mmCIF file of C-alpha atoms in Angstrom:
data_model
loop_
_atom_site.group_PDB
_atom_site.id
_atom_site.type_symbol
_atom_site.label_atom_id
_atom_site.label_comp_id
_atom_site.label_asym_id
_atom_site.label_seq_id
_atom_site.Cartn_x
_atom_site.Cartn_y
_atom_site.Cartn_z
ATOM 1 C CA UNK A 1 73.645 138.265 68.335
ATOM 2 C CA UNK A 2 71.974 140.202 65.961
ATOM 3 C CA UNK A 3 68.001 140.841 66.610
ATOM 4 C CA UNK A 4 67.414 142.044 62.924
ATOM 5 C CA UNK A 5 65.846 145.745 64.214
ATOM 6 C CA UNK A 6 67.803 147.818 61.933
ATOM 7 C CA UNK A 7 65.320 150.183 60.144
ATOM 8 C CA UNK A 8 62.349 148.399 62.268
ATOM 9 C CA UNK A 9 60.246 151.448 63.532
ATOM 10 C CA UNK A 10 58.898 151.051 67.252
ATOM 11 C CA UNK A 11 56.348 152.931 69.612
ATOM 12 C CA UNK A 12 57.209 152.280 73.156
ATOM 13 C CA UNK A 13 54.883 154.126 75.755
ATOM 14 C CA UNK A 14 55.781 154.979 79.147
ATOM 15 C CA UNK A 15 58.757 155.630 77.859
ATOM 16 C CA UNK A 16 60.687 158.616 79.989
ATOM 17 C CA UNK A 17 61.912 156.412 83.056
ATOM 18 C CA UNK A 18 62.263 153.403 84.541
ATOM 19 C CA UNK A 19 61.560 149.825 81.889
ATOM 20 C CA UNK A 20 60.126 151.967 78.910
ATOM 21 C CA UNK A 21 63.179 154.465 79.029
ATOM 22 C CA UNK A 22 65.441 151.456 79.092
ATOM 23 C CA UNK A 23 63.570 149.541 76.214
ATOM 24 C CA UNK A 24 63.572 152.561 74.040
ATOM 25 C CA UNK A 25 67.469 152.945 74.534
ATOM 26 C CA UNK A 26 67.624 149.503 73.714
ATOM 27 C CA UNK A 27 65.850 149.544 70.939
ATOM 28 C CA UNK A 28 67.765 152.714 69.640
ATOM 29 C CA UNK A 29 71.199 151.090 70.428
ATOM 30 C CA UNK A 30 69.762 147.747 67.808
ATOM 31 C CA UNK A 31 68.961 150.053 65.129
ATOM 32 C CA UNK A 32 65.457 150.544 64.935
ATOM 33 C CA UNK A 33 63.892 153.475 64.876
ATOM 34 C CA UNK A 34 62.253 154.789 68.216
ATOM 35 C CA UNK A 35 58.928 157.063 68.716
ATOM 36 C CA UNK A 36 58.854 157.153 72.618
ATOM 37 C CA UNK A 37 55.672 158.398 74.611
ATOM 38 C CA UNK A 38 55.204 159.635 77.935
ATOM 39 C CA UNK A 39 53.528 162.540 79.666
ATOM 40 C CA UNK A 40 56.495 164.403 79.759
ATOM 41 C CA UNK A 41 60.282 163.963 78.920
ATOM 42 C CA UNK A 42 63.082 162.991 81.077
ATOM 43 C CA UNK A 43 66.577 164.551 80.858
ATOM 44 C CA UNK A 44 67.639 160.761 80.051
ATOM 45 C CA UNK A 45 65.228 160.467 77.957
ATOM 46 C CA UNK A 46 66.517 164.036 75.767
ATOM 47 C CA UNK A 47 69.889 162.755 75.711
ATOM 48 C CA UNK A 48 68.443 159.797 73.503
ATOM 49 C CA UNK A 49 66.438 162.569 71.459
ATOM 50 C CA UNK A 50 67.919 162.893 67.533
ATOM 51 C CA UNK A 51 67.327 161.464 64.112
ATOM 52 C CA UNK A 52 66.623 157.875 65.537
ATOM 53 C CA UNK A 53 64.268 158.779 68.530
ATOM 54 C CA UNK A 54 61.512 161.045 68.869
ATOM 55 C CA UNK A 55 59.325 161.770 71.791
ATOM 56 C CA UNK A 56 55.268 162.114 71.472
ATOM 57 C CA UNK A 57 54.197 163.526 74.543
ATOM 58 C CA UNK A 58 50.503 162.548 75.198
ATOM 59 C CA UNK A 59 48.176 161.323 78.490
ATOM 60 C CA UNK A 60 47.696 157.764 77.329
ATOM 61 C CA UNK A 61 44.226 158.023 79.434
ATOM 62 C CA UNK A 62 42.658 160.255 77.239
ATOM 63 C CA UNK A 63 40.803 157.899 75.109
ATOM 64 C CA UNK A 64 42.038 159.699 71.809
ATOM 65 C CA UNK A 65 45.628 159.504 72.792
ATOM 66 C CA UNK A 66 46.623 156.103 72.004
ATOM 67 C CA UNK A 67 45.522 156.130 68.369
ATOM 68 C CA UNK A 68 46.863 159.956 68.103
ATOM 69 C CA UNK A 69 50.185 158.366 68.969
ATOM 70 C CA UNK A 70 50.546 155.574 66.507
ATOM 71 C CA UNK A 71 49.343 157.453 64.060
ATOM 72 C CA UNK A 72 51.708 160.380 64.426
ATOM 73 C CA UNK A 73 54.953 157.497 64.986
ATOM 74 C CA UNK A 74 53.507 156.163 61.031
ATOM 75 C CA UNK A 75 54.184 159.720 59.830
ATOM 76 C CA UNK A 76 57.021 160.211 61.373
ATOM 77 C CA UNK A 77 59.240 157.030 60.424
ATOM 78 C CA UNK A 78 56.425 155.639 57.414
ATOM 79 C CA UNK A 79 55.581 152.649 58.818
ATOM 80 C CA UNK A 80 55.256 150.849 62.377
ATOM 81 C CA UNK A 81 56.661 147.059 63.046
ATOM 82 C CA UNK A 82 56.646 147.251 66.781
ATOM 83 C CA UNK A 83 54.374 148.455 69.615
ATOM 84 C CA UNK A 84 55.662 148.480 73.414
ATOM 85 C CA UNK A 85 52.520 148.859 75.509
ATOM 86 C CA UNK A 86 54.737 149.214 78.560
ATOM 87 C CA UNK A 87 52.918 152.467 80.005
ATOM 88 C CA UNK A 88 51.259 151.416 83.567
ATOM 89 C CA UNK A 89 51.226 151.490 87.259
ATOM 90 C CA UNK A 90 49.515 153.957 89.925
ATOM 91 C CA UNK A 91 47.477 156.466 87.400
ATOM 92 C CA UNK A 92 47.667 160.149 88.365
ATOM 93 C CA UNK A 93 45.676 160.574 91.540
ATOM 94 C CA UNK A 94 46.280 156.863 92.629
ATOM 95 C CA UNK A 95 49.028 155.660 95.174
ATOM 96 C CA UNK A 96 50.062 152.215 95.671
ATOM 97 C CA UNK A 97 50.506 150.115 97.538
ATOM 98 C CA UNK A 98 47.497 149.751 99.874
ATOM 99 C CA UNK A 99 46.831 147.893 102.571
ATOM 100 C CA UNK A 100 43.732 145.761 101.463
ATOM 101 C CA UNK A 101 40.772 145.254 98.379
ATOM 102 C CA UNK A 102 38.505 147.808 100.449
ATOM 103 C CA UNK A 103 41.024 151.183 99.993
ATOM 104 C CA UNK A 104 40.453 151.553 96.560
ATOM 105 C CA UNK A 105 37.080 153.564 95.488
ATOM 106 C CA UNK A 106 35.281 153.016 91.778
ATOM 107 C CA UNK A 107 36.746 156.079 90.315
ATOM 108 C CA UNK A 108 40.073 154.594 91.077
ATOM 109 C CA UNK A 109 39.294 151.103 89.688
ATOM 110 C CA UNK A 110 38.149 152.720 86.629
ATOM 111 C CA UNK A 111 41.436 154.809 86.731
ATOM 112 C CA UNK A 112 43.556 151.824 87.355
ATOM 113 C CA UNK A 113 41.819 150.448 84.439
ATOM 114 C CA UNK A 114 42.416 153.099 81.715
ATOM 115 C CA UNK A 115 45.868 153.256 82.425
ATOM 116 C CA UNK A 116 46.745 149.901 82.494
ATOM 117 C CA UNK A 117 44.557 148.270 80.286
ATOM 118 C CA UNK A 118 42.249 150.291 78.087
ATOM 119 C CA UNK A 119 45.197 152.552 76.999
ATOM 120 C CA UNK A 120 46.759 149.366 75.965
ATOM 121 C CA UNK A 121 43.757 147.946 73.823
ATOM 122 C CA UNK A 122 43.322 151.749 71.910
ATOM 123 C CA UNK A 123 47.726 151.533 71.065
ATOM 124 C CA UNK A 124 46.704 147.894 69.460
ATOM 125 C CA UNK A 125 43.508 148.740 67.816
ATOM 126 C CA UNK A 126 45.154 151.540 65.844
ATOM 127 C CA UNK A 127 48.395 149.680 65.300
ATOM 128 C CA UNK A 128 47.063 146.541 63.716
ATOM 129 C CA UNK A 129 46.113 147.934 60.048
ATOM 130 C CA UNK A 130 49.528 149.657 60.095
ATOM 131 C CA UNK A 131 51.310 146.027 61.075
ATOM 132 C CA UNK A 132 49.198 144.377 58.575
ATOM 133 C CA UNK A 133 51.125 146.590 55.992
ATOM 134 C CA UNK A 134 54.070 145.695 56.596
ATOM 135 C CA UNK A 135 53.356 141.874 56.848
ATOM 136 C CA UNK A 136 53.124 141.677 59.991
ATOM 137 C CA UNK A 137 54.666 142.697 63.574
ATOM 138 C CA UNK A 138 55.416 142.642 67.276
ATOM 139 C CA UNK A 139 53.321 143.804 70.204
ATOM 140 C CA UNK A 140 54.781 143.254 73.608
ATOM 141 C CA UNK A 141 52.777 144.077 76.340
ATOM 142 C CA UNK A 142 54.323 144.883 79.694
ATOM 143 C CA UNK A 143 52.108 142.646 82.312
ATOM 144 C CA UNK A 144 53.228 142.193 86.054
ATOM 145 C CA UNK A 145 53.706 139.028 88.207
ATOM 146 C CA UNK A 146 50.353 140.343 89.742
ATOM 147 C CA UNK A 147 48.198 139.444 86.973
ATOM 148 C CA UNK A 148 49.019 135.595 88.005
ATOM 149 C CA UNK A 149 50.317 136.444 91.936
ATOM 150 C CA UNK A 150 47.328 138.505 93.074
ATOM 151 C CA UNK A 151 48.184 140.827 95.902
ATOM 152 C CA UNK A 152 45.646 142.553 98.478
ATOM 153 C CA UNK A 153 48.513 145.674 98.188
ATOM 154 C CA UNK A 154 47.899 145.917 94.483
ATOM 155 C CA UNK A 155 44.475 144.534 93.819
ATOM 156 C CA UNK A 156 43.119 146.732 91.440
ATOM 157 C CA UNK A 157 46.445 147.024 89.774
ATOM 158 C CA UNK A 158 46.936 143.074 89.564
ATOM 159 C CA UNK A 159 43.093 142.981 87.864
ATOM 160 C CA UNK A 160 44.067 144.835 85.146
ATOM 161 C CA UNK A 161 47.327 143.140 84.573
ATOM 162 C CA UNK A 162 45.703 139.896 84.484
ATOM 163 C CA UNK A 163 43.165 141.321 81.480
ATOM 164 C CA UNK A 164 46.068 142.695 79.534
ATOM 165 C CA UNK A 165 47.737 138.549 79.940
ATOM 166 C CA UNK A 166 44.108 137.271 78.932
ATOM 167 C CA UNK A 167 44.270 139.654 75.912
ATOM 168 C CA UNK A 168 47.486 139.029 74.951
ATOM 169 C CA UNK A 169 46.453 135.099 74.648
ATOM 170 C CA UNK A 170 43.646 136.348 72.509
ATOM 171 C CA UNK A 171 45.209 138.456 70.240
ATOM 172 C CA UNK A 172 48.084 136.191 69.488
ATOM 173 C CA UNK A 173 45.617 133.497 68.428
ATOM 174 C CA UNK A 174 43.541 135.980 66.156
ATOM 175 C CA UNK A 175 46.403 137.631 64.109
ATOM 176 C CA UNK A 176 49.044 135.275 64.509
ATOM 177 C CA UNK A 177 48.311 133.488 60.863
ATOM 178 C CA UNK A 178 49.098 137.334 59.788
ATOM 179 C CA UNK A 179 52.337 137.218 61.144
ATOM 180 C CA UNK A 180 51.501 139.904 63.959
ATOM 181 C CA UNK A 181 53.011 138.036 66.723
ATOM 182 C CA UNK A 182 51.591 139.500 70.457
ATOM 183 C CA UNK A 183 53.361 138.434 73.946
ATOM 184 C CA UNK A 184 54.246 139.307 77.445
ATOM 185 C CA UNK A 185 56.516 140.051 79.633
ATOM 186 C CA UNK A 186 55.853 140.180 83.081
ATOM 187 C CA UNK A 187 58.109 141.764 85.526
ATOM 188 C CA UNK A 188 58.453 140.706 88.784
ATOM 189 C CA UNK A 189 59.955 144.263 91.555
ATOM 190 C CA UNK A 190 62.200 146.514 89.329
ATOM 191 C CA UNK A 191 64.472 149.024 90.707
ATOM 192 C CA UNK A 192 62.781 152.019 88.866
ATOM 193 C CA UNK A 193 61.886 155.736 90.222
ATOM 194 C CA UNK A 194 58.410 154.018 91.905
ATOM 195 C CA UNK A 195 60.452 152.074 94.103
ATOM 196 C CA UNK A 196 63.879 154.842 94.900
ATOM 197 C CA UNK A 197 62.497 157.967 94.251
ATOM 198 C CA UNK A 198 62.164 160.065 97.422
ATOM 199 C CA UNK A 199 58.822 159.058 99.160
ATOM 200 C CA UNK A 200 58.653 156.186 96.856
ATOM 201 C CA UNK A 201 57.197 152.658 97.800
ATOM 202 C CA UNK A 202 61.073 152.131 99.271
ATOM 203 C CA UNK A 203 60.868 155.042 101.713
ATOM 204 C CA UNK A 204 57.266 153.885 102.658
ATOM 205 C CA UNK A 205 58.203 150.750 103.565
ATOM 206 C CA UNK A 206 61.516 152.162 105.540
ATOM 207 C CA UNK A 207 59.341 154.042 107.733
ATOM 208 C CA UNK A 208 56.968 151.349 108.546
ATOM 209 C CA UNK A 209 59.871 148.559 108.917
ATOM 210 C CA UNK A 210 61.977 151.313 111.201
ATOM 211 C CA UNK A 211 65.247 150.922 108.716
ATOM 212 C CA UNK A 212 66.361 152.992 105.747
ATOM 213 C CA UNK A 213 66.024 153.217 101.841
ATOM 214 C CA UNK A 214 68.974 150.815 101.037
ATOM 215 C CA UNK A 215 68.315 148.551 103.371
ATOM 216 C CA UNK A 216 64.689 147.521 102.144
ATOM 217 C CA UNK A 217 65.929 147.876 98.300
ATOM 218 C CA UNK A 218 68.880 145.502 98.798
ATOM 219 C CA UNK A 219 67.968 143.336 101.919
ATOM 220 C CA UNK A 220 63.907 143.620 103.158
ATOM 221 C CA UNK A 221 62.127 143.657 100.044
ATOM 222 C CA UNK A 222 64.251 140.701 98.609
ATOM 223 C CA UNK A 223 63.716 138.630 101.896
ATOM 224 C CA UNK A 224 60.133 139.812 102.075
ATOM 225 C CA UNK A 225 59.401 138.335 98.645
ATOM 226 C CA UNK A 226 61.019 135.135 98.626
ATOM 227 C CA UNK A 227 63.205 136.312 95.601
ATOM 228 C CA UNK A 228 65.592 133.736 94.382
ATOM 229 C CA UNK A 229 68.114 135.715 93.472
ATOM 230 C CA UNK A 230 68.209 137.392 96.405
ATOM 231 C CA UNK A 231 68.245 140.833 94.716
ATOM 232 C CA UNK A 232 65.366 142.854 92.580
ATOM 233 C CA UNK A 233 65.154 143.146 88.713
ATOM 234 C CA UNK A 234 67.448 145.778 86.766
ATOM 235 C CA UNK A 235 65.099 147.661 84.266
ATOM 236 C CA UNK A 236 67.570 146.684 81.633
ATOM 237 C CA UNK A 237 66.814 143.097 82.064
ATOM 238 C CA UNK A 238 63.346 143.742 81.253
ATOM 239 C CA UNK A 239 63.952 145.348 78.231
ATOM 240 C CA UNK A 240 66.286 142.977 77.239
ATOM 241 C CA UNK A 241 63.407 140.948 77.234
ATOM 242 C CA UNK A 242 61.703 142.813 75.187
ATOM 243 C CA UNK A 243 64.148 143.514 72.518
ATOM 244 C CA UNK A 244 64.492 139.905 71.703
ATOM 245 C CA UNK A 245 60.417 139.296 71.379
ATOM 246 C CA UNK A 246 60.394 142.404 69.545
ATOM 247 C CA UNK A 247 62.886 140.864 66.869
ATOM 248 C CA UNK A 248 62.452 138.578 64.060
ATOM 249 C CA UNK A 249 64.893 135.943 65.550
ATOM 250 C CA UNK A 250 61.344 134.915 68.044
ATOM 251 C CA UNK A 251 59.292 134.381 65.250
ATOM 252 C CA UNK A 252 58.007 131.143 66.706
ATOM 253 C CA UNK A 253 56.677 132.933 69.788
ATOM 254 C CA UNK A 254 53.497 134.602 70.118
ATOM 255 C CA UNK A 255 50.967 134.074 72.984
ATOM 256 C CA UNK A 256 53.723 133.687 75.710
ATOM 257 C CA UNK A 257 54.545 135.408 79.105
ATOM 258 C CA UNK A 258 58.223 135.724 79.811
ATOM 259 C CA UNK A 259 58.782 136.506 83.247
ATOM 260 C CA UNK A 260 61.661 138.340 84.666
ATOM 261 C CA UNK A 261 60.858 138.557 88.270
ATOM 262 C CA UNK A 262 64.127 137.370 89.745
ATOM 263 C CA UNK A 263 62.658 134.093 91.295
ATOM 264 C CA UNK A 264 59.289 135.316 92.649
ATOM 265 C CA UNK A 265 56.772 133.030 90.943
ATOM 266 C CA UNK A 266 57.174 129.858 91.549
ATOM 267 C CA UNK A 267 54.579 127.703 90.629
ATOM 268 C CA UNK A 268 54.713 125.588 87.770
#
């Protein structure tokens, strides 16, 4: 199926590993034309590097940052149609999970915070005029199951997921008639670098359950969390996801949450 991104011009942050390195790819491989942020680069992420992809790097909690970015992807490719807010997780200086509510101090709340939501808010802010001249857009926002599963682990981490599903709602509402459609997707546990890397949440979870690496990846964590498919999320299933709300072929679907969390929520 064609998703109609050729030429389209997209800003996906958090984009050097794990879901953003896969949407960008994804997005490169449909046609459209890719200005990926992160801290730093990845050697996956310089193999996409060339006339089609470019890579901003910027800290996405400096409150100038966000705006910096969009504005630089507009004068690099002329225009923006789609913004990825998929940057988020554990901020520098902040390690997840924990074990209850009362681990986590103000400074990381507000840290938490920055990262997952107000860096978000800044990307949109400066994005919308640019969207409006083109006729309109996509934003996808990365959420988590968190933001509707709240988890003593990830408390401060599911607060600001939920904000960035109560914006979405709002912002879909107000600039929807402009044809600036804004969604979701939430992610349920995604084999990325947080979970395998060496002393990752995998290997913390090893040690505690007295087993190894593979074991909690394929078996524990699975079990653990009730997921129905008995296995956890591929990145590239995410940004599947993504690619088809980012294309003109879902242009009846703004204000929605697509969850791809192998099975884990289950309410209606």
């Amino acid at each position: 199926m064609d998703l109609q991104l050729s030429g389209r011009v997209a800003l996906v942050t958090g984009a050097s590993k794990g879901i953003g390195l896969a949407v960008a790819a994804t997005l490169l491989d449909e046609g459209a034309k890719v200005v990926a942020v992160s801290r730093s680069s990845s050697p996956e992420l310089d193999k996409l590097a060339g006339a089609g992809l470019v890579h901003l790097p910027a800290d996405l909690t400096a409150a100038e940052a966000p705006a910096q970015v969009v504005n630089q992807a507009v004068e690099i490719f002329g225009g923006l149609d789609i913004l990825v807010n998929n940057a988020g997780g554990p901020p520098p200086g902040v390690v997840l999970p924990r074990q209850s509510f009362l681990d986590a101090t103000d400074e990381e709340w507000r840290a938490m915070f920055e990262f997952n939501l107000f860096s978000a808010a800044r990307a949109i802010r400066a994005a919308i005029p640019h969207l409006r001249k083109r006729g309109g857009g996509a934003i996808i926002n990365v959420s988590s199951v968190n933001a509707r599963q709240p988890s003593p682990i990830n408390v401060d981490y599911g607060a600001a997921k939920a904000g960035m599903s109560n914006l979405t709602k709002e912002l879909s509402s107000e600039f929807g008639p402009e044809g600036i459609r804004v969604n979701t997707v939430s992610p349920g546990p995604v084999r990325t670098p947080w979970w395998t890397d060496e002393g990752g949440v995998a290997d913390m979870i090893a040690a505690q359950a007295g087993t190894d690496r593979d074991s909690v990846l394929n078996t524990v964590v699975p079990e653990m969390m009730n997921l129905t498919t008995g296995r956890l999320v591929e990145a590239q299933e995410v940004a599947d996801a993504v690619a088809l709300l980012a294309s003109p072929r879902s242009a009846a679907t703004t204000g929605a949450d697509l969850a791809v969390d192998a099975g884990f929520l289950k309410e209606i």
